[in-house]
CSV table of C-alpha atoms and ligand atoms in Angstrom, one decimal:
chain,number,residue,atom,x,y,z
A,1,MET,CA,-161.6,153.6,182.9
A,2,ALA,CA,-164.7,154.3,185.0
A,3,GLY,CA,-161.9,156.3,187.5
A,4,SER,CA,-160.6,158.5,184.9
A,5,LYS,CA,-164.0,159.3,183.7
A,6,SER,CA,-165.1,160.4,187.1
A,7,LYS,CA,-162.2,162.4,187.6
A,8,LYS,CA,-162.7,164.3,184.4
A,9,LYS,CA,-166.3,165.0,185.8
A,10,ASN,CA,-165.1,166.4,188.8
A,11,ARG,CA,-162.5,168.5,187.2
A,12,GLU,CA,-165.4,170.0,185.1
A,13,GLU,CA,-167.6,170.6,188.2
A,14,ALA,CA,-164.9,172.6,189.7
A,15,ASP,CA,-164.9,175.2,187.1
A,16,LYS,CA,-166.7,178.2,188.1
A,17,TYR,CA,-167.6,181.2,186.0
A,18,SER,CA,-167.7,184.8,187.4
A,19,VAL,CA,-169.7,187.2,185.3
A,20,LEU,CA,-168.5,190.5,185.7
A,21,LEU,CA,-171.4,193.1,185.0
A,22,PRO,CA,-170.2,196.8,184.9
A,23,THR,CA,-173.4,199.0,185.4
A,24,TYR,CA,-174.1,202.7,185.4
A,25,ASN,CA,-177.5,203.7,185.2
A,26,GLU,CA,-178.9,200.4,184.3
A,27,ARG,CA,-181.7,199.8,186.8
A,28,GLU,CA,-184.2,198.5,184.4
A,29,ASN,CA,-182.0,196.2,182.7
A,30,LEU,CA,-180.1,194.9,185.5
A,31,PRO,CA,-183.0,192.8,187.0
A,32,LEU,CA,-183.5,191.2,183.5
A,33,ILE,CA,-180.0,190.5,182.7
A,34,VAL,CA,-179.5,188.8,186.3
A,35,TRP,CA,-182.9,186.9,185.6
A,36,LEU,CA,-181.7,185.6,182.1
A,37,LEU,CA,-178.3,184.7,183.7
A,38,VAL,CA,-179.9,182.8,186.4
A,39,LYS,CA,-181.9,181.0,183.9
A,40,TYR,CA,-179.3,179.8,181.5
A,41,PHE,CA,-176.8,179.1,184.4
A,42,GLY,CA,-179.5,176.9,186.1
A,43,GLU,CA,-180.4,175.1,182.8
A,44,SER,CA,-176.9,174.2,182.1
A,45,GLY,CA,-175.8,173.5,185.5
A,46,TYR,CA,-172.4,175.4,185.5
A,47,ASN,CA,-171.1,176.5,188.8
A,48,TYR,CA,-171.3,180.6,188.8
A,49,GLU,CA,-171.4,184.1,190.3
A,50,ILE,CA,-172.5,187.3,189.1
A,51,ILE,CA,-170.4,190.3,190.1
A,52,VAL,CA,-172.3,193.7,189.9
A,53,ILE,CA,-169.8,196.7,189.8
A,54,ASP,CA,-172.0,199.6,190.0
A,55,ASP,CA,-170.4,203.1,189.7
A,56,GLY,CA,-172.6,205.1,192.0
A,57,SER,CA,-175.4,205.3,189.4
A,58,PRO,CA,-177.5,208.0,190.3
A,59,ASP,CA,-180.7,206.1,189.0
A,60,GLY,CA,-180.6,203.6,192.1
A,61,THR,CA,-179.0,200.6,190.1
A,62,LEU,CA,-177.2,199.8,193.2
A,63,GLN,CA,-180.7,199.4,195.3
A,64,ILE,CA,-182.2,197.1,192.6
A,65,ALA,CA,-179.1,195.0,193.0
A,66,GLU,CA,-179.5,194.8,196.7
A,67,GLN,CA,-182.9,193.5,196.4
A,68,LEU,CA,-181.8,191.1,193.6
A,69,GLN,CA,-179.0,189.8,196.0
A,70,LYS,CA,-181.9,189.1,198.7
A,71,ILE,CA,-183.8,187.2,195.8
A,72,TYR,CA,-181.0,185.1,194.5
A,73,GLY,CA,-178.7,184.8,197.2
A,74,GLU,CA,-175.4,186.3,198.4
A,75,ASP,CA,-173.1,183.4,196.9
A,76,LYS,CA,-174.8,184.1,193.5
A,77,ILE,CA,-175.1,187.8,193.4
A,78,VAL,CA,-172.1,189.5,194.5
A,79,LEU,CA,-172.0,193.4,194.8
A,80,ARG,CA,-168.8,195.3,194.6
A,81,PRO,CA,-169.8,199.0,194.0
A,82,ARG,CA,-167.5,202.1,193.6
A,83,GLU,CA,-168.2,205.3,194.9
A,84,LYS,CA,-168.4,207.2,191.6
A,85,LYS,CA,-168.1,206.7,187.6
A,86,LEU,CA,-164.3,205.7,187.1
A,87,GLY,CA,-164.7,204.0,183.7
A,88,LEU,CA,-165.1,200.5,182.2
A,89,GLY,CA,-161.7,199.5,182.1
A,90,THR,CA,-161.1,200.0,185.8
A,91,ALA,CA,-164.5,198.5,186.6
A,92,TYR,CA,-163.1,195.2,185.2
A,93,ILE,CA,-159.8,195.5,187.0
A,94,HIS,CA,-161.8,195.7,190.4
A,95,GLY,CA,-164.2,192.9,189.3
A,96,ILE,CA,-161.4,190.5,188.8
A,97,LYS,CA,-159.9,191.2,192.1
A,98,HIS,CA,-163.1,190.0,193.7
A,99,ALA,CA,-163.8,186.8,191.4
A,100,THR,CA,-163.5,183.5,192.7
A,101,GLY,CA,-164.0,181.5,189.7
A,102,ASN,CA,-161.3,180.2,187.5
A,103,PHE,CA,-163.2,181.7,184.3
A,104,ILE,CA,-164.4,185.0,183.5
A,105,ILE,CA,-167.1,186.1,181.5
A,106,ILE,CA,-167.1,190.0,180.6
A,107,MET,CA,-170.5,191.3,179.1
A,108,ASP,CA,-172.4,194.6,179.0
A,109,ALA,CA,-175.5,194.7,181.2
A,110,ASP,CA,-177.6,196.5,178.5
A,111,LEU,CA,-179.2,193.5,177.3
A,112,SER,CA,-177.3,193.7,173.9
A,113,HIS,CA,-175.4,190.7,175.2
A,114,HIS,CA,-177.8,187.8,175.5
A,115,PRO,CA,-176.7,185.1,178.3
A,116,LYS,CA,-178.1,182.2,175.9
A,117,PHE,CA,-174.8,182.4,174.3
A,118,ILE,CA,-172.8,181.6,177.5
A,119,PRO,CA,-173.3,177.8,177.7
A,120,GLU,CA,-172.0,178.1,174.0
A,121,PHE,CA,-168.9,180.0,175.1
A,122,ILE,CA,-168.3,177.4,177.8
A,123,LYS,CA,-168.8,174.4,175.4
A,124,LYS,CA,-166.5,176.1,172.8
A,125,GLN,CA,-163.7,176.7,175.5
A,126,LYS,CA,-163.7,173.1,176.6
A,127,GLU,CA,-163.7,171.7,173.2
A,128,GLY,CA,-160.5,173.6,172.2
A,129,GLY,CA,-159.2,174.3,175.5
A,130,TYR,CA,-159.0,178.1,174.6
A,131,ASP,CA,-157.5,180.8,176.7
A,132,LEU,CA,-160.2,182.9,175.4
A,133,VAL,CA,-163.6,182.8,173.5
A,134,SER,CA,-164.8,186.0,172.2
A,135,GLY,CA,-168.3,186.4,170.7
A,136,THR,CA,-168.6,187.6,167.1
A,137,ARG,CA,-171.3,189.5,165.2
A,138,TYR,CA,-169.5,189.1,162.0
A,139,ARG,CA,-169.3,185.6,161.4
A,140,GLY,CA,-171.8,182.7,160.8
A,141,ASP,CA,-175.3,183.2,162.3
A,142,GLY,CA,-173.7,186.3,164.2
A,143,GLY,CA,-175.5,189.6,163.4
A,144,VAL,CA,-177.2,192.8,164.9
A,145,TYR,CA,-180.7,194.1,165.4
A,146,GLY,CA,-181.8,197.6,165.4
A,147,TRP,CA,-178.7,198.9,162.9
A,148,ASP,CA,-179.6,201.2,160.0
A,149,LEU,CA,-177.5,201.0,156.9
A,150,ARG,CA,-175.1,203.8,158.1
A,151,ARG,CA,-174.2,202.2,161.4
A,152,LYS,CA,-173.7,198.8,159.4
A,153,LEU,CA,-171.5,200.5,156.9
A,154,ILE,CA,-169.4,202.0,159.7
A,155,SER,CA,-169.0,199.1,161.6
A,156,ARG,CA,-168.2,196.8,158.7
A,157,GLY,CA,-165.6,199.4,157.4
A,158,ALA,CA,-163.9,200.1,160.5
A,159,ASN,CA,-163.8,196.2,161.0
A,160,PHE,CA,-162.3,195.6,157.6
A,161,VAL,CA,-159.5,198.5,158.3
A,162,THR,CA,-158.7,196.9,161.7
A,163,GLN,CA,-158.2,193.6,159.9
A,164,VAL,CA,-156.1,194.7,157.3
A,165,LEU,CA,-153.8,196.8,159.4
A,166,LEU,CA,-153.6,194.5,162.4
A,167,ARG,CA,-154.5,191.0,161.5
A,168,PRO,CA,-155.5,190.0,164.7
A,169,GLY,CA,-157.1,186.5,164.1
A,170,ALA,CA,-160.3,187.4,165.5
A,171,SER,CA,-163.2,188.5,163.7
A,172,ASP,CA,-164.9,190.9,166.3
A,173,LEU,CA,-162.4,193.2,168.2
A,174,THR,CA,-164.6,196.0,169.5
A,175,GLY,CA,-167.1,193.5,170.9
A,176,SER,CA,-167.1,192.9,174.4
A,177,PHE,CA,-168.8,189.7,175.5
A,178,ARG,CA,-166.0,187.2,176.1
A,179,LEU,CA,-164.9,184.5,178.2
A,180,TYR,CA,-161.4,184.4,179.7
A,181,LYS,CA,-159.3,182.0,181.8
A,182,LYS,CA,-159.1,184.0,184.9
A,183,ASP,CA,-154.8,184.2,184.9
A,184,VAL,CA,-155.0,185.0,181.3
A,185,LEU,CA,-157.4,187.9,181.8
A,186,GLU,CA,-155.3,189.2,184.6
A,187,ARG,CA,-152.3,189.0,182.5
A,188,LEU,CA,-153.9,190.8,179.8
A,189,VAL,CA,-155.1,193.5,181.9
A,190,GLU,CA,-151.9,194.1,183.3
A,191,ARG,CA,-150.5,194.9,179.8
A,192,CYS,CA,-153.3,196.8,178.4
A,193,VAL,CA,-153.2,200.7,178.6
A,194,SER,CA,-155.9,201.9,176.6
A,195,LYS,CA,-159.5,203.2,178.0
A,196,GLY,CA,-163.0,202.9,177.2
A,197,TYR,CA,-163.8,201.4,173.8
A,198,VAL,CA,-160.4,200.8,172.5
A,199,PHE,CA,-159.6,198.5,175.7
A,200,GLN,CA,-161.5,195.7,174.0
A,201,MET,CA,-159.5,195.9,171.0
A,202,GLU,CA,-156.4,196.0,172.8
A,203,MET,CA,-157.2,192.9,174.9
A,204,ILE,CA,-158.0,190.8,171.9
A,205,VAL,CA,-154.7,192.1,170.1
A,206,ARG,CA,-152.4,191.5,173.0
A,207,ALA,CA,-153.9,188.2,173.5
A,208,ARG,CA,-152.8,187.3,169.9
A,209,GLN,CA,-149.3,188.5,170.5
A,210,LEU,CA,-148.8,186.8,173.7
A,211,GLY,CA,-149.7,183.5,171.8
A,212,TYR,CA,-153.2,183.0,173.7
A,213,SER,CA,-155.5,180.7,171.7
A,214,ILE,CA,-158.8,182.4,170.7
A,215,GLY,CA,-162.2,180.9,170.0
A,216,GLU,CA,-165.1,182.3,168.4
A,217,VAL,CA,-168.8,182.1,168.9
A,218,PRO,CA,-171.5,183.9,166.6
A,219,ILE,CA,-173.7,185.8,168.6
A,220,SER,CA,-176.8,188.3,167.9
A,221,PHE,CA,-176.4,191.8,169.1
A,222,VAL,CA,-179.8,193.6,170.2
A,223,ASP,CA,-179.3,197.0,170.5
A,224,ARG,CA,-180.2,198.1,173.9
A,225,VAL,CA,-183.9,198.7,174.5
A,226,TYR,CA,-183.9,200.5,178.0
A,227,GLY,CA,-181.4,203.5,178.9
A,228,GLU,CA,-178.8,204.9,176.8
A,229,SER,CA,-175.4,204.4,175.6
A,230,LYS,CA,-172.5,205.9,177.8
A,231,LEU,CA,-170.0,205.8,175.0
A,232,GLY,CA,-170.7,207.3,171.8
A,233,GLY,CA,-169.9,210.9,171.0
A,234,ASN,CA,-166.5,211.0,169.3
A,235,GLU,CA,-166.5,207.1,168.9
A,236,ILE,CA,-165.0,207.3,165.6
A,237,VAL,CA,-162.2,209.7,166.5
A,238,SER,CA,-161.1,207.6,169.7
A,239,PHE,CA,-161.4,204.4,167.3
A,240,LEU,CA,-159.1,205.7,165.0
A,241,LYS,CA,-156.7,206.8,167.6
A,242,GLY,CA,-156.6,203.5,169.2
A,243,LEU,CA,-156.2,201.6,166.0
A,244,LEU,CA,-153.2,203.9,165.2
A,245,THR,CA,-151.7,203.3,168.4
A,246,LEU,CA,-152.0,199.7,168.4
A,247,PHE,CA,-150.5,199.6,164.8
A,248,ALA,CA,-147.5,201.3,165.9
A,249,THR,CA,-147.1,199.6,169.2
A,250,THR,CA,-148.0,195.9,168.6
B,1,MET,CA,-141.7,193.6,165.3
B,2,THR,CA,-144.6,196.0,165.3
B,3,LYS,CA,-147.5,195.9,162.6
B,4,LEU,CA,-146.0,199.3,161.4
B,5,LEU,CA,-142.7,198.1,160.9
B,6,GLN,CA,-144.1,195.0,159.2
B,7,TRP,CA,-145.8,197.3,156.6
B,8,LEU,CA,-143.1,199.5,156.1
B,9,LEU,CA,-140.7,196.5,155.6
B,10,GLY,CA,-143.2,195.2,152.9
B,11,VAL,CA,-143.7,198.4,151.1
B,12,SER,CA,-140.0,198.8,150.9
B,13,LEU,CA,-139.5,195.4,149.4
B,14,ILE,CA,-142.0,196.0,146.7
B,15,GLY,CA,-140.8,199.6,146.3
B,16,ILE,CA,-137.1,198.3,145.7
B,17,ALA,CA,-138.1,195.6,143.4
B,18,TRP,CA,-140.0,198.0,141.2
B,19,GLY,CA,-137.4,200.4,141.0
B,20,LEU,CA,-134.9,197.6,140.0
B,21,VAL,CA,-137.0,196.8,137.2
B,22,THR,CA,-138.5,200.0,136.2
B,23,PHE,CA,-135.1,201.9,136.1
B,24,ASP,CA,-132.9,198.8,135.5
B,25,LEU,CA,-130.9,199.9,138.5
B,26,LEU,CA,-128.7,196.7,138.4
B,27,ASP,CA,-128.1,197.0,134.7
B,28,LEU,CA,-129.5,193.7,133.8
B,29,GLN,CA,-130.4,194.6,130.4
B,30,LEU,CA,-134.1,193.7,131.0
B,31,PRO,CA,-136.3,193.3,127.7
B,32,ALA,CA,-138.0,196.7,127.3
B,33,VAL,CA,-141.4,194.8,128.1
B,34,TYR,CA,-140.5,194.3,131.6
B,35,LYS,CA,-140.1,198.0,132.2
B,36,GLU,CA,-143.4,198.7,130.3
B,37,VAL,CA,-145.3,196.0,132.6
B,38,ALA,CA,-143.4,197.4,135.8
B,39,TRP,CA,-143.9,201.2,135.7
B,40,PRO,CA,-147.6,201.6,136.1
B,41,MET,CA,-147.7,198.4,138.7
B,42,PRO,CA,-148.1,200.5,141.9
B,43,VAL,CA,-151.0,202.0,140.4
B,44,TYR,CA,-152.4,198.8,139.4
B,45,LEU,CA,-152.0,197.3,142.7
B,46,LEU,CA,-153.8,200.3,144.4
B,47,VAL,CA,-156.6,200.2,142.1
B,48,VAL,CA,-157.1,196.5,142.6
B,49,PHE,CA,-156.8,196.5,146.4
B,50,GLY,CA,-159.3,199.5,146.4
B,51,CYS,CA,-161.7,197.6,144.3
B,52,TYR,CA,-161.3,194.6,146.5
B,53,SER,CA,-161.9,196.7,149.7
B,54,LEU,CA,-165.1,198.3,148.5
B,55,ALA,CA,-166.7,195.1,147.2
B,56,THR,CA,-165.6,193.3,150.4
B,57,VAL,CA,-167.0,196.0,152.6
B,58,GLY,CA,-170.3,196.2,150.2
B,59,TYR,CA,-171.0,192.6,150.4
B,60,ARG,CA,-170.5,192.5,154.3
B,61,VAL,CA,-172.8,195.3,154.7
B,62,ALA,CA,-175.3,193.7,152.4
B,63,THR,CA,-175.2,190.2,154.2
B,64,PHE,CA,-175.0,191.6,157.6
B,65,ASN,CA,-177.6,189.4,159.4
B,66,ASP,CA,-180.5,191.2,160.9
B,67,CYS,CA,-181.6,189.2,164.2
B,68,GLU,CA,-185.4,189.6,164.2
B,69,GLU,CA,-185.8,186.3,165.7
B,70,ALA,CA,-183.3,187.2,168.7
B,71,ALA,CA,-185.1,190.7,169.3
B,72,LYS,CA,-188.4,188.9,169.3
B,73,GLU,CA,-187.2,186.1,171.7
B,74,LEU,CA,-185.9,188.9,173.9
B,75,GLN,CA,-188.9,190.8,174.1
B,76,ALA,CA,-191.0,187.9,175.1
B,77,GLN,CA,-188.3,186.8,177.9
B,78,ILE,CA,-188.3,190.4,179.2
B,79,LYS,CA,-192.1,190.1,179.7
B,80,GLU,CA,-191.6,186.7,181.3
B,81,ALA,CA,-188.8,188.0,183.7
B,82,LYS,CA,-190.6,191.0,184.7
B,83,ALA,CA,-193.7,188.8,185.9
B,84,ASP,CA,-191.4,186.5,187.6
B,85,LEU,CA,-189.4,188.9,189.3
B,86,LYS,CA,-192.5,190.8,190.6
B,87,LYS,CA,-193.6,187.4,191.9
B,88,LYS,CA,-190.4,187.0,193.7
B,89,GLY,CA,-190.8,190.4,195.2
B,90,LEU,CA,-188.8,192.8,193.2
B,91,LYS,CA,-189.8,196.4,193.5
B,92,MET,CA,-188.6,198.6,190.4
C,1,LIG,N1,-169.2,200.2,186.3
C,1,LIG,C1,-169.4,201.1,185.2
C,1,LIG,N2,-170.0,200.6,184.1
C,1,LIG,C2,-170.1,201.3,183.1
C,1,LIG,C3,-169.4,202.4,182.9
C,1,LIG,N3,-169.6,202.8,181.6
C,1,LIG,C4,-170.3,202.1,181.0
C,1,LIG,N4,-170.8,201.0,181.7
C,1,LIG,C5,-171.4,199.8,181.7
C,1,LIG,O1,-170.9,199.1,180.6
C,1,LIG,C6,-171.8,198.6,179.8
C,1,LIG,C7,-171.4,198.9,178.2
C,1,LIG,O2,-171.8,200.4,178.2
C,1,LIG,P1,-172.7,201.1,177.1
C,1,LIG,O3,-172.9,202.4,177.6
C,1,LIG,O4,-173.8,200.1,176.7
C,1,LIG,O5,-171.8,200.9,175.9
C,1,LIG,P2,-171.8,200.6,174.2
C,1,LIG,O6,-172.5,199.2,174.3
C,1,LIG,O7,-170.7,200.7,173.5
C,1,LIG,O8,-173.0,201.7,173.8
C,1,LIG,C8,-173.1,198.7,180.3
C,1,LIG,O9,-173.4,197.5,181.1
C,1,LIG,C9,-172.9,199.9,181.1
C,1,LIG,O10,-173.9,200.2,182.2
C,1,LIG,C10,-168.6,203.1,184.1
C,1,LIG,O11,-168.0,204.0,184.2
C,1,LIG,N5,-168.6,202.4,185.2
C,2,LIG,MG1,-174.3,198.7,174.9
C-alpha cells in the first residue's frame, strides 16, 4: 500500500512543465510575467522551466530576459532567441525543440494570461489524464476585462459561428493559454499548416479530430496593460479565411 | 468526412425529404395537409435557426463576465512584482 503510494508520488514529481513564452517587444511585461510564474510555480511546488523565445525585439526584451536569467537561474529561465521576427507559429516549434519537460504550457507574455491558472490547469490534467487542457473565456467563471460591447459581440458571434460549423468540442478556440502533453503537441504542430491567429484554432480542431481528450479551465482574460498587440489589423478577414479552410479540410 | 461534406449530406437529406413530401415524388398520394405543412418548412427552419442564433449570441454577450476583480488583483501584483524585482537588482 505504502509502496504504491510513494511510487505514484515519484511519478508526479517526475513531471516537468515547460512554459513557452514567445516575446516581441515585451520589455515591460516580461519581468512581470516571469515574476508571477516563479511565484505560482514556487507556491505549488511543481517542477518547471520558462523558455523565452524572443524574435530580435528592437526594444531590448532580450537584455531584460538575460537579467532575469541571472536573478532566477539558468535552469529556470532558458533563452532561445531568434534573429528576426519569424512569427508565432514557428516560435512555438522552436521552443518545443528545446523544452525538457514532459508537459508544455503555451501562453502569451503580455499578462493577459495570468499564471495563477496554471496550477488549476495541472490539477485538471491530472484529474482526467487529459491530452490537453485549454483555458476558456466563455464558460463558468471565465471572462474578459477591458472589452467594449463591440468587441464582446464580435468575439461571441465568431465563437458561435465556429461552434456551429466545426463542432470542435471545446468552447474557446482562439485563446492560446493551454497545457499540452509534449508528444501530443509535437504531433499537432506537425499537422498544423495555418499561421498566426488561426493556428490556435487549428490546433484544437485537429486535436479533436485525432481523438485527443480535451479538458477546460475557465480563465479571466485581462487586456494587455503595456505595449501593443502585434496581431489585429485584418484579424476578422484572416479568421474567416481560416474558419472556412478548416470547415472544408477537417 | 470533412465538416463541409457532413453539412452537404445533412442539407441534401433534408432537401430530399422535403421534395418527396411537397411534390409527392414517390406518388404516395399523401393527404393534402402534409404538403401544406411541408412546403414552407425550409423557411420556417431558417427563421427558427436565425432567432435561436440571435438569442444565443445576445444572451452570451449580455452575460459575458467582466473580470473587475482579476484586473485589480493584477494591478496590485504588478506593483508588488516591480518592487521585488528592483530589490533583486533588475534594471529596466
Ligand atoms: N517570438 C515571437 N513572439 C511573438 C510574435 N508575434 C507576437 N508574439 C508574442 O505572442 C504573444 C501574443 O501576441 P499579441 O500581440 O499579444 O497577440 P494578441 O493577444 O492576439 O493581440 C505576445 O507574448 C507577443 O509578444 C513573433 O513574431 N515572434
Ligand atoms: Mg495579447
